Short mmCIF file of C-alpha atoms and ligand atoms in Angstrom, two decimals:
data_model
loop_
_atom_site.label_atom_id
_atom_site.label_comp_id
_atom_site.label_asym_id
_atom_site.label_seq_id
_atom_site.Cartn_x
_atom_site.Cartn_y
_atom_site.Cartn_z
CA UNK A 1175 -206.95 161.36 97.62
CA UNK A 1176 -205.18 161.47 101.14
CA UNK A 1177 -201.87 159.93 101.32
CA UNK A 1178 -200.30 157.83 103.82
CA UNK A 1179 -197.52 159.93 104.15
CA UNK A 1180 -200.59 162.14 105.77
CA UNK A 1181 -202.79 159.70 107.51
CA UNK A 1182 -203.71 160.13 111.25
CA UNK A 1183 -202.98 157.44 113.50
CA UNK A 1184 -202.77 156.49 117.28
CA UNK A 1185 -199.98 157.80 118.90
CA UNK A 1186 -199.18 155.24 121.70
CA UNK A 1187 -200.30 151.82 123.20
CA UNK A 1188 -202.04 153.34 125.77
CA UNK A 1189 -204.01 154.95 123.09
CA UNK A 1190 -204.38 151.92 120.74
CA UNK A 1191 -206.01 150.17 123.96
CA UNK A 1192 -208.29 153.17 124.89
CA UNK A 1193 -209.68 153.37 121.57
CA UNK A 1194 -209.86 149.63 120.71
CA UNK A 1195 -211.41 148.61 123.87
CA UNK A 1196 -213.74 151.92 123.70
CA UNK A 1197 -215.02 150.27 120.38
CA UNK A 1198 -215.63 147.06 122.21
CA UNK A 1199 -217.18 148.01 125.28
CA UNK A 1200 -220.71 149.73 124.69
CA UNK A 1201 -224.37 149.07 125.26
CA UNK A 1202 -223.63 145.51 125.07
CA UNK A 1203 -221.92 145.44 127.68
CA UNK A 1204 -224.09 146.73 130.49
CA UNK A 1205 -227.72 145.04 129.30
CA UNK A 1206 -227.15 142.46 126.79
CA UNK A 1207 -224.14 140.55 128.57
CA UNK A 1208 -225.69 140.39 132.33
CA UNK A 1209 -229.00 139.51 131.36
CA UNK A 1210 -227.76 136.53 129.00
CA UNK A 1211 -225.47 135.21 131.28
CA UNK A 1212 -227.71 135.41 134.43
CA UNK A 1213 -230.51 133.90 132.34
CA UNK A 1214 -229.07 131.28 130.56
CA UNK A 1215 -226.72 129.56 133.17
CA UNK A 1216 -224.42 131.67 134.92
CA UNK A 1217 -221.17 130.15 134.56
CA UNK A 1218 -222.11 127.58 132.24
CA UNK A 1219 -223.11 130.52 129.91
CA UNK A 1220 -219.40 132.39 130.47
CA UNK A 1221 -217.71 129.37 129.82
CA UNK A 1222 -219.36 129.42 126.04
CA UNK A 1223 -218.87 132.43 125.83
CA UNK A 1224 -215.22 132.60 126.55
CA UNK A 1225 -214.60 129.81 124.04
CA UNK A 1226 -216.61 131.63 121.33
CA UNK A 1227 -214.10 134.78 122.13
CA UNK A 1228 -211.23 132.64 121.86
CA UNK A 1229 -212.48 130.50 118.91
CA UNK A 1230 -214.42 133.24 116.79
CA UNK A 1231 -213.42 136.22 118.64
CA UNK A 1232 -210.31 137.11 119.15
CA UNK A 1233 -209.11 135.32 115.89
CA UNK A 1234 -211.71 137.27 113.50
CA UNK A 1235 -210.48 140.43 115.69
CA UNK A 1236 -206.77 139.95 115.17
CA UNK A 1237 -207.12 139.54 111.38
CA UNK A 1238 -209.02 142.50 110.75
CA UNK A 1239 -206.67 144.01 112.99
CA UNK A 1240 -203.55 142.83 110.68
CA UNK A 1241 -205.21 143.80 107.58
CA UNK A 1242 -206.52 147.35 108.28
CA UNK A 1243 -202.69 147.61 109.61
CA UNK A 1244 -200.66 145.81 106.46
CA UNK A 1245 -202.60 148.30 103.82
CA UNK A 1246 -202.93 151.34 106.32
CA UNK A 1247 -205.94 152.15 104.10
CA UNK A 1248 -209.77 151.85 105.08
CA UNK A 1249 -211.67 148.46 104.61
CA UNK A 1250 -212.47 148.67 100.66
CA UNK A 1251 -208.90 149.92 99.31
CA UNK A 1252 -207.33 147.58 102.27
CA UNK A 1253 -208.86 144.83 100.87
CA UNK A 1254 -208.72 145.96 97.17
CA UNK A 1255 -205.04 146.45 97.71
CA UNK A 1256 -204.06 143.03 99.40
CA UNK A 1257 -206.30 141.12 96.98
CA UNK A 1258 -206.08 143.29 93.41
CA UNK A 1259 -208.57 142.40 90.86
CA UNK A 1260 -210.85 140.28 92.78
CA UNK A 1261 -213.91 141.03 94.43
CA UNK A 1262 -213.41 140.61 98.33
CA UNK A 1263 -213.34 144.80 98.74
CA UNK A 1264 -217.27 144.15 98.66
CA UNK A 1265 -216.72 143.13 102.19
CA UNK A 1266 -215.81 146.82 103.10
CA UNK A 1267 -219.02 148.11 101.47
CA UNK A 1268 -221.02 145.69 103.50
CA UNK A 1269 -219.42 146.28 106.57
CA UNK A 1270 -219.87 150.42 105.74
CA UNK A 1271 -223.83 149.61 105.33
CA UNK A 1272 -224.11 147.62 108.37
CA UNK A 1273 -222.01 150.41 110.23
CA UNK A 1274 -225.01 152.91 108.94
CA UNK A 1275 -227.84 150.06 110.21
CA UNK A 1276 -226.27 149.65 113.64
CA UNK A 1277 -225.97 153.51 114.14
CA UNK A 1278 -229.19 154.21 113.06
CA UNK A 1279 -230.88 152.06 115.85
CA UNK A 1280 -227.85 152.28 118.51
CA UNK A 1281 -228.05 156.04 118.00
CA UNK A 1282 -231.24 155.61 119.96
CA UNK A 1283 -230.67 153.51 122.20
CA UNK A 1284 -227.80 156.09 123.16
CA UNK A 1285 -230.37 159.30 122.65
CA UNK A 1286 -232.32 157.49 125.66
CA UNK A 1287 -229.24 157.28 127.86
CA UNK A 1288 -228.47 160.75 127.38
CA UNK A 1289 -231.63 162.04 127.74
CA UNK A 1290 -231.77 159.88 131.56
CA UNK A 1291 -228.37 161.81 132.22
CA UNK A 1292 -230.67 164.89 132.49
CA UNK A 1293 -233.25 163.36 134.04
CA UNK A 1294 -231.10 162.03 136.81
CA UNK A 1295 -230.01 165.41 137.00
CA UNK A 1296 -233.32 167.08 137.27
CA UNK A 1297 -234.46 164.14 139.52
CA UNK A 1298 -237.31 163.55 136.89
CA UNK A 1299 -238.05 159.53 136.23
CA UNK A 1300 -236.58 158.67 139.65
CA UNK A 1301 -239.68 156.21 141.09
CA UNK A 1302 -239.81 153.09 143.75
CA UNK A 1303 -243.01 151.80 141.53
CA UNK A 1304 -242.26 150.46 138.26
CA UNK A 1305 -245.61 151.53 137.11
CA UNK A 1306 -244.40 155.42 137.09
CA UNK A 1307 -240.63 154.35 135.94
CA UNK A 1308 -242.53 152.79 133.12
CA UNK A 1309 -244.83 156.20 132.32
CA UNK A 1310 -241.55 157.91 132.04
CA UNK A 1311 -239.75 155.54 129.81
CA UNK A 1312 -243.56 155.54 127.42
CA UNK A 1313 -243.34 159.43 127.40
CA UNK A 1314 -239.65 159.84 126.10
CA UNK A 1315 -240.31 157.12 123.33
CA UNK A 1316 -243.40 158.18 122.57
CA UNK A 1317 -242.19 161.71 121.94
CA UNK A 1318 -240.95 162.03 117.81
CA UNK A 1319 -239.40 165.55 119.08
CA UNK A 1320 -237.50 164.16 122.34
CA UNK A 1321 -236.37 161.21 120.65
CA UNK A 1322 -234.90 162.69 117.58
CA UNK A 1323 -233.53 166.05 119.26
CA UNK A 1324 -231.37 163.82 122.12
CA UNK A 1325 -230.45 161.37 118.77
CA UNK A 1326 -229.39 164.77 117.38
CA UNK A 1327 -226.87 165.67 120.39
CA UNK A 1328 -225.17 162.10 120.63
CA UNK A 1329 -224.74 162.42 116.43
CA UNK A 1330 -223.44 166.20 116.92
CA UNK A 1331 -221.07 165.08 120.23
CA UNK A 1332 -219.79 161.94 118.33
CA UNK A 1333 -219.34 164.04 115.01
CA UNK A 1334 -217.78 166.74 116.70
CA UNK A 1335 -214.94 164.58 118.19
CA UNK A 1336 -214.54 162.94 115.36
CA UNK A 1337 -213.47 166.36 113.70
CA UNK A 1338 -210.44 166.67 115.98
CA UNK A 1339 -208.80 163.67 114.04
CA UNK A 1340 -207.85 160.34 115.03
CA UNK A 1341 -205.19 160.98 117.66
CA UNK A 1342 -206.77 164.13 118.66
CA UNK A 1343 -210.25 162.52 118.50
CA UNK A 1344 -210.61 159.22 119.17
CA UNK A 1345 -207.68 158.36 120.66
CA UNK A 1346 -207.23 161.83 123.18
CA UNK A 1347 -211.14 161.23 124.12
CA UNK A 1348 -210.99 157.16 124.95
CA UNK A 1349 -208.25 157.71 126.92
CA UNK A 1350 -209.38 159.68 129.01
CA UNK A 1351 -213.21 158.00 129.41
CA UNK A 1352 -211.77 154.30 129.60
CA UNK A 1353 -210.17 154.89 132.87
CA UNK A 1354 -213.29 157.22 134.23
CA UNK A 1355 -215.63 154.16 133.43
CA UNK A 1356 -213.64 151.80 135.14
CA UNK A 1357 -213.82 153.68 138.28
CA UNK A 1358 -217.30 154.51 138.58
CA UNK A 1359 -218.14 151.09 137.77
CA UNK A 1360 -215.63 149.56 139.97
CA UNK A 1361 -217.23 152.10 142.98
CA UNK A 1362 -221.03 151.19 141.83
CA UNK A 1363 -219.66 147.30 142.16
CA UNK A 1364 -218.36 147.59 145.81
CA UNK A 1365 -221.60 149.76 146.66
CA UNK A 1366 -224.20 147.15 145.42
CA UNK A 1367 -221.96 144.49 147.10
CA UNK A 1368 -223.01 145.88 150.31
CA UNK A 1369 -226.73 145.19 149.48
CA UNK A 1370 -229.29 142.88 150.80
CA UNK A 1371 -229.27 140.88 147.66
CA UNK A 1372 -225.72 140.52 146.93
CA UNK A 1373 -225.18 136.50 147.40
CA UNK A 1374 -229.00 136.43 145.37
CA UNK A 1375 -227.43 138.42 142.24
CA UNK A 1376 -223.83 136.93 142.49
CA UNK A 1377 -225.68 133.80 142.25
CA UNK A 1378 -228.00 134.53 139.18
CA UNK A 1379 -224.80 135.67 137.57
CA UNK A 1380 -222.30 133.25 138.30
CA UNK A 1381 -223.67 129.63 139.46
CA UNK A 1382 -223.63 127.13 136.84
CA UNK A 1383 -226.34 125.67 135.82
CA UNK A 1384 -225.73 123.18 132.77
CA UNK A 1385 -229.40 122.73 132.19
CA UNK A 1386 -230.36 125.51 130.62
CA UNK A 1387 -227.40 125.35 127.79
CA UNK A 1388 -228.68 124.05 124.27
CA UNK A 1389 -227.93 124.53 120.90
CA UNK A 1390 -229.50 127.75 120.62
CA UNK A 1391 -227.73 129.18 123.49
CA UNK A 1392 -224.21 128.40 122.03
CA UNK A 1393 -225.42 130.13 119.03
CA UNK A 1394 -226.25 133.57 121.45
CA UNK A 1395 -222.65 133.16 123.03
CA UNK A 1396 -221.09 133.24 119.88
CA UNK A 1397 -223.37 136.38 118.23
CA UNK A 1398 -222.73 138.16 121.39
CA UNK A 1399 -219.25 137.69 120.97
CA UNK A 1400 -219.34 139.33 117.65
CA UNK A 1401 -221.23 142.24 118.49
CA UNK A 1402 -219.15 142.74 121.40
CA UNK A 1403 -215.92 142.68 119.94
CA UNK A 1404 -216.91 144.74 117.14
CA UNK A 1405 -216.24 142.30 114.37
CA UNK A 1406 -217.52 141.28 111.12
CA UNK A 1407 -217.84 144.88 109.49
CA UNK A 1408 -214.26 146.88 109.22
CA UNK A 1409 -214.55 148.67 112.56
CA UNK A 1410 -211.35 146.93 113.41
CA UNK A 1411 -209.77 147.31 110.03
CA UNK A 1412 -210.28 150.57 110.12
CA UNK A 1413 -208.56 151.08 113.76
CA UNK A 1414 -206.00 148.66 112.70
CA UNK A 1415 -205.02 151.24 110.46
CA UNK A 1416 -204.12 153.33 112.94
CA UNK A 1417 -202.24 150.84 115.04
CA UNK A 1418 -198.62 152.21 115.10
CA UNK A 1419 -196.05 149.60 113.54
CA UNK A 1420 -194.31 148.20 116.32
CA UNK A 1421 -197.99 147.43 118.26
CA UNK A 1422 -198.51 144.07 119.09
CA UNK A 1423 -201.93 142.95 117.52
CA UNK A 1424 -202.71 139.66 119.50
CA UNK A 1425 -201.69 141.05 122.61
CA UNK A 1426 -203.58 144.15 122.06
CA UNK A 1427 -206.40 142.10 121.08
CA UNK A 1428 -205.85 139.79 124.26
CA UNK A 1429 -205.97 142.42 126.48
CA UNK A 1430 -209.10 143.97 124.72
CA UNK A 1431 -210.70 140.75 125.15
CA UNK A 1432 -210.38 140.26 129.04
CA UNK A 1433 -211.13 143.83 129.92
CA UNK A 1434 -214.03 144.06 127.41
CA UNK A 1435 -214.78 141.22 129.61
CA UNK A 1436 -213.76 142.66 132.94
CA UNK A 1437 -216.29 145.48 132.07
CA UNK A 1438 -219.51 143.01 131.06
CA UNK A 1439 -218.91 140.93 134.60
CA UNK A 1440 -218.45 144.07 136.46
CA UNK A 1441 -221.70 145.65 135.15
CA UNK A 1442 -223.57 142.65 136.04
CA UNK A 1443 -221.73 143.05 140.01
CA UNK A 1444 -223.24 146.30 140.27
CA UNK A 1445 -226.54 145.86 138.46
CA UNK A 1446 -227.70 142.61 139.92
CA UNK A 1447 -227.37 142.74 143.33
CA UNK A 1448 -229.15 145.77 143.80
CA UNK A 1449 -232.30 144.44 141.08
CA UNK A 1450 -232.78 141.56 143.75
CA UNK A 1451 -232.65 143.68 147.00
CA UNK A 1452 -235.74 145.04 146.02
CA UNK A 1453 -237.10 142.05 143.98
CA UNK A 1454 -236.82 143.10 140.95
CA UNK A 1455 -237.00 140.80 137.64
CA UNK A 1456 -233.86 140.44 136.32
CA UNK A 1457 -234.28 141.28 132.39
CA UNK A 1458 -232.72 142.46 129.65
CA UNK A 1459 -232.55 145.36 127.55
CA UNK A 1460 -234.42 148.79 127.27
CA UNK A 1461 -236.77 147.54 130.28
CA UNK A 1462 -233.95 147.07 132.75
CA UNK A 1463 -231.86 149.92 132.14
CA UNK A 1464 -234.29 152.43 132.16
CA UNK A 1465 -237.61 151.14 133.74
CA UNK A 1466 -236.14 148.82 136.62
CA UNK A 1467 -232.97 150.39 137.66
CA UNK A 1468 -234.57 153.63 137.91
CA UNK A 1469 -237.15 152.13 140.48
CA UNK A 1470 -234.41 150.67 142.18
CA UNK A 1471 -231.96 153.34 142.33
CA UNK A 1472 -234.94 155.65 144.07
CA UNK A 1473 -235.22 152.94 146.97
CA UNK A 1474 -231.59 153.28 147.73
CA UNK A 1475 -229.62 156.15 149.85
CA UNK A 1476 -227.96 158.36 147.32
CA UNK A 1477 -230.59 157.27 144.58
CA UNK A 1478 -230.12 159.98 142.40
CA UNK A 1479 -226.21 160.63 142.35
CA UNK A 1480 -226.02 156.65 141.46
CA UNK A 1481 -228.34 157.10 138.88
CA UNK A 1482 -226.31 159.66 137.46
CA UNK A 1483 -223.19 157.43 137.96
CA UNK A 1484 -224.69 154.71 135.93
CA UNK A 1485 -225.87 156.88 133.07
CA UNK A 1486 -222.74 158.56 132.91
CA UNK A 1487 -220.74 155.51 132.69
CA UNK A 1488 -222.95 154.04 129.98
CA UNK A 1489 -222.95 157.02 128.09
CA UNK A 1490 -219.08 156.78 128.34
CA UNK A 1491 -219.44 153.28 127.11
CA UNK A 1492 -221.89 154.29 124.00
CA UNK A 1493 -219.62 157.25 123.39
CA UNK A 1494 -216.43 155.21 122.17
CA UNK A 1495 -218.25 152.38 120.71
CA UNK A 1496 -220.62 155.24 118.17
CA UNK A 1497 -216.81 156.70 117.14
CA UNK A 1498 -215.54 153.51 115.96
CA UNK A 1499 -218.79 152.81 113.76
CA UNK A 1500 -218.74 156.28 112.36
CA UNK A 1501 -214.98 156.66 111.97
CA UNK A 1502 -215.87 153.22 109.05
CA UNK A 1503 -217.39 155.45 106.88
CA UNK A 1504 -215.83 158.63 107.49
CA UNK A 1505 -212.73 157.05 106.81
CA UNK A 1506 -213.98 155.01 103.43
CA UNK A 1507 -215.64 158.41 101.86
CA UNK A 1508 -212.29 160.47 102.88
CA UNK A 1509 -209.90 158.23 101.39
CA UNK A 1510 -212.04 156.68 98.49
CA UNK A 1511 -214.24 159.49 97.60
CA UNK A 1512 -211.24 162.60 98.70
CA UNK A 1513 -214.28 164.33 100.48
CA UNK A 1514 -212.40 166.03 103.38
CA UNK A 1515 -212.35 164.81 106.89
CA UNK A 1516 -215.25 167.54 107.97
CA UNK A 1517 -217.29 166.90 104.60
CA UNK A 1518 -217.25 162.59 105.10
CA UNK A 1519 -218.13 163.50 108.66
CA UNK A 1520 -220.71 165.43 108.02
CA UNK A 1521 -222.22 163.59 105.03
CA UNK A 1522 -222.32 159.86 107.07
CA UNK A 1523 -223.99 162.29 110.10
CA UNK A 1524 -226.82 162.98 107.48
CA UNK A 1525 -227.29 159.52 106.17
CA UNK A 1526 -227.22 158.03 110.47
CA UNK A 1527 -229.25 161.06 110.90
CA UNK A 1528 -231.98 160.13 108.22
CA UNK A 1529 -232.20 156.69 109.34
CA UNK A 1530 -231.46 157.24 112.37
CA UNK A 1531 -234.64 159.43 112.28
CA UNK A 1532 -236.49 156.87 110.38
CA UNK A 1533 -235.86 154.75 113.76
CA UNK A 1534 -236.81 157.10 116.44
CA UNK A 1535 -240.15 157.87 114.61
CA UNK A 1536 -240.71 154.14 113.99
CA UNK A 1537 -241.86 153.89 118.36
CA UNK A 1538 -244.27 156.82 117.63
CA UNK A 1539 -245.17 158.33 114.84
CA UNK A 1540 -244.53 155.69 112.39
CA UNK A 1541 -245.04 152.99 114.78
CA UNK A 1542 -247.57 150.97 111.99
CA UNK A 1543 -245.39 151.41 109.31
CA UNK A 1544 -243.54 147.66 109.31
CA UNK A 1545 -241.12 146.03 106.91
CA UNK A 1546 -241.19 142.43 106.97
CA UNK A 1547 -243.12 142.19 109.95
CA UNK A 1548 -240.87 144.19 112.22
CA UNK A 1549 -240.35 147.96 112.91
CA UNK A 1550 -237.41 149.95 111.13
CA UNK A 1551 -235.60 149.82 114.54
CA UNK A 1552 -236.12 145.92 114.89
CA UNK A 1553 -235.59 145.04 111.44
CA UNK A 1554 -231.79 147.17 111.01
CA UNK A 1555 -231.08 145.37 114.53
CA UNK A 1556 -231.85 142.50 112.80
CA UNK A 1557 -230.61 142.42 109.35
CA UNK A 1558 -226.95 144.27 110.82
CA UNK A 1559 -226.59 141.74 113.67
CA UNK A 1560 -227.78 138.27 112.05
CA UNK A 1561 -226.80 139.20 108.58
CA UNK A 1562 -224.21 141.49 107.39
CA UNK A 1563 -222.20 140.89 110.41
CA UNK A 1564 -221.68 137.21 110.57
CA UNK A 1565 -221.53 137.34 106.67
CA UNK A 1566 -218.68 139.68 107.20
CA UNK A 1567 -217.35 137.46 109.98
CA UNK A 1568 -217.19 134.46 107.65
CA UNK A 1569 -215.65 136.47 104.77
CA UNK A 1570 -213.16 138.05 106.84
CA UNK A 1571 -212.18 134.92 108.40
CA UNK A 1572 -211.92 133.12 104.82
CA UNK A 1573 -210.10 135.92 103.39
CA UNK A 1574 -207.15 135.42 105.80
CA UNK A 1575 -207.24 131.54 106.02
CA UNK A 1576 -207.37 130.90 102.20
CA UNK A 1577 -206.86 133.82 100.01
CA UNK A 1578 -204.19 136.22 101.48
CA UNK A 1579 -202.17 133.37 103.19
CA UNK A 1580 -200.18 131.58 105.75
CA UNK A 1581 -197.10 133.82 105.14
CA UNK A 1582 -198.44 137.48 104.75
CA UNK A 1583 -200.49 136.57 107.97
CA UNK A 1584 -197.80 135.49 110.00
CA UNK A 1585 -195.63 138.59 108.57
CA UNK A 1586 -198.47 140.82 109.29
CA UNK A 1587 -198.87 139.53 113.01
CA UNK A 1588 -195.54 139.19 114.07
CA UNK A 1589 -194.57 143.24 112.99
CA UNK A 1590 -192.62 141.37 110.08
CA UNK A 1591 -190.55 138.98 112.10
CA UNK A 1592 -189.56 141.67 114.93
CA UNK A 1593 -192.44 140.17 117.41
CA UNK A 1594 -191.96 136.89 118.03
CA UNK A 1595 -195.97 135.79 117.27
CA UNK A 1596 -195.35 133.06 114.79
CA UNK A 1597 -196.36 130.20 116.15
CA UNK A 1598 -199.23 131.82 117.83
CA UNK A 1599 -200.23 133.29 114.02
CA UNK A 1600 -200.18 129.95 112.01
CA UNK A 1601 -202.57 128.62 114.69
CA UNK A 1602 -204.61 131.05 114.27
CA UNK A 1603 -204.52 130.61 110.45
CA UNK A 1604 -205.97 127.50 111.26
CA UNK A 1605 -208.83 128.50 113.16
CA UNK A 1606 -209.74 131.44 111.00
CA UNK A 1607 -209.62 128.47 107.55
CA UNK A 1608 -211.89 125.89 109.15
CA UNK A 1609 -213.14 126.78 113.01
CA UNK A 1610 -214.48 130.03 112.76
CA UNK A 1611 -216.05 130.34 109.90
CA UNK A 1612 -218.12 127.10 110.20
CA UNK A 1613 -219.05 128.33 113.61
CA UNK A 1614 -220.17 131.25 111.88
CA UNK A 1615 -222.23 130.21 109.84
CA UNK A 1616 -223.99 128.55 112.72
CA UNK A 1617 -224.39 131.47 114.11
CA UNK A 1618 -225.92 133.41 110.75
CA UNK A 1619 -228.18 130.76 110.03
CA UNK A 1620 -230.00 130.13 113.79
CA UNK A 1621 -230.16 134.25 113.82
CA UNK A 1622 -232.38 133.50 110.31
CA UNK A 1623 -234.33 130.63 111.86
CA UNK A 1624 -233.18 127.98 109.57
CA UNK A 1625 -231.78 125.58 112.36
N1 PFF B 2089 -219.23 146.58 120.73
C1 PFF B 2089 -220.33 147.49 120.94
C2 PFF B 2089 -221.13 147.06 122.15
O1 PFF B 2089 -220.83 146.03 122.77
O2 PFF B 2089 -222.07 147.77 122.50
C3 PFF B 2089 -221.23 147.62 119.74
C4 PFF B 2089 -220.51 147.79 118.43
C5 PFF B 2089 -219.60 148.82 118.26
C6 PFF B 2089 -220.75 146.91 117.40
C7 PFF B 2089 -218.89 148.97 117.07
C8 PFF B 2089 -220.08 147.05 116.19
C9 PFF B 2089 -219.16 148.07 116.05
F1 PFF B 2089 -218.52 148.22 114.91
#
């Protein structure tokens, strides 16, 4: 079994940020935060959203943080280890399994985006009409070989950087993506600003509208918060880990916060404006990314170079969000199981890859086969995202407020008295015993349909 006298870690706070906000910011980011804020609200929306970072967020964040960093073990033996002889290290084995269900379907999602990095390069699937954008979209789905041979590359990329260690992995990689996707996002951003439709997809985005906020919508806010963060099934435990000892956590996880947010807002700048220049709907998921934009990106000078800008940059996003999901089990089979590094990698490849597969197949070949109504890529979305995460969430969150305690918290936060986070921590206590797991539980149980 690996020591800690030998464990990997992130070498600097540059790095810790890289990697932590590389987890954060993924496919969420560019389809599922624009569409939800432009659809239900605008600013109204972001408001509930912020305070379902801030209330759920950020505190479930910073305690996995603190705990993956107080046992410097993975999720299971962290947990095991801070409460001996009790049962809460189940909450690492449900956060490994819904690490396998979101990378079987995410996987994909991220096969797709690579495979439109090539056909931005080749100028293939570059349309004005929808109709043909569409065609092109059906044909790569409805292909079992194409869809599981690009699943295969992002799998083998992700894997292979995974090899090269923590620092040398995860951290050396993030760092230097993070900055790359800022900038191409930040020059996409000032480009679609100079559209036709600017003020119309500023608008969708960011005017208020109060009217179309309800219960359910407060319940969306607060799931999206969860998936975007990262939360709810050891991700951050395990990076926490890896946190050096002198980090600060809530300030890390502050900053983490507002860029992760910085990123979502600036996607929308650039997408937006240019989807109502040409009229466009404004929707979300698989149907804007790669049916609308396409149409719109070959109605605009430079179509194909921005194309490849934008599939680049979500790639970059996908890239650093897929290591932090693999690096849970990889790091639980390493240290719990003493596989090596190169044997836990390769063993949670084959178990993404089988499911994985299982996914890709299930929009052709297997496309009848349904469990509980839904395909095997709907229903892992599904069970992972209004299930095991929020159960996680809750857990997590109760964990911290009522089992390990007030004190080993606010020791854990404030680097053991050297970081002067105390009073910031036993608020936060608070939260996490009676605010966000309530709010939670919300969440979990308008994601099953019961309210
Ligand atoms: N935060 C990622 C996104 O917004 O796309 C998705 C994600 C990554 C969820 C890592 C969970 C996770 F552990």
């Amino acid at each position: 079994m690996a020591t800690s006298a030998q464990r990997d870690g992130f070498t600097s706070t540059l790095g810790v940020l890289a990697a932590t906000l590389g987890s954060a910011v993924g496919l969420g980011n560019i389809w599922k935060f624009p569409a939800l804020t432009g659809s239900y609200g605008g600013a109204g929306f972001l408001l509930i959203y912020l305070c379902a970072t801030l209330l759920v967020g950020l505190p479930v964040m910073i305690a996995e943080l603190a705990i993956g960093r107080r046992a410097r073990a993975n999720p299971i033996a962290a947990l095991k280890s801070l409460a001996p002889g009790r049962p809460w290290w189940l909450v690492g084995v449900t956060g490994m399994v819904a690490a396998f269900m979101i990378m079987a379907f995410y996987s994909e999602v991220v096969a797709w985006v690579f495979a439109y990095v090539w056909k931005s390069v080749e100028g293939s699937a570059l349309s004005s009409e929808a109709a043909v954008t569409e065609g092109a979209f059906a044909a790569l789905v409805s292909s079992p070989w194409q869809s599981l041979i690009w699943q295969w590359v992002v799998l083998l990329l992700i894997g292979g950087i995974l090899l090269r260690g923590v620092s040398g992995g995860i951290e050396a990689v993030t760092k230097r993506l993070m900055p790359l996707l800022f900038l191409l996002l930040a020059a996409l951003c000032v480009f679609s600003l100079t559209l036709n439709g600017a003020p119309q997809g500023l608008a969708f985005l960011f005017s208020p509208d109060f009217s179309k906020v309800d219960g359910s919508v407060v319940l969306t806010a607060v799931g999206l918060a969860f998936f975007k963060m990262s939360i709810g099934m050891g991700t951050m435990m395990t990076y926490g880990s890896y946190f050096r000892s002198d980090q600060n956590i809530p300030l890390t996880a502050g900053r983490v916060m507002c860029a992760d947010l910085a990123v979502s807002l600036l996607a929308g700048i650039a997408i937006f404006p240019a989807v109502f220049t040409f009229g466009f709907e404004p929707t979300a998921g698989p149907s804007l990314v790669f049916i609308t934009l396409p149409a719109v990106f070959a109605q605009l000078p430079f179509g194909q170079a921005l194309m490849f800008v934008f599939f680049v940059l979500t790639s970059i996003a996908a890239i650093g969000a897929m290591l932090s999901l693999l690096e849970v089990p990889v790091l639980i089979l390493h240290e719990r199981l003493g596989m090596t590094r190169r044997r836990a990698i390769a063993v949670s490849l084959l178990v993404v890859g089988v499911l994985g597969a299982g996914c890709a197949l299930s929009m052709n070949l297997l496309a009848s086969w349904r469990v509980m109504g839904r395909s095997l890529f709907d229903l892992l979305d599904f069970l992972s995202s209004n299930v095991l995460l929020p159960i996680g969430g809750i857990l997590i969150a109760l964990f911290v407020g009522w089992v390990w305690g007030r004190d080993a918290f606010i020791a854990a936060v404030s680097n053991d008295g050297s970081r002067e986070n105390r009073r910031l921590a036993s608020s936060l206590v608070l939260v996490l015993r009676y605010v966000s797991p309530v709010l939670i539980l919300l969440v979990m149980l308008n994601g099953l349909g019961v309210i």
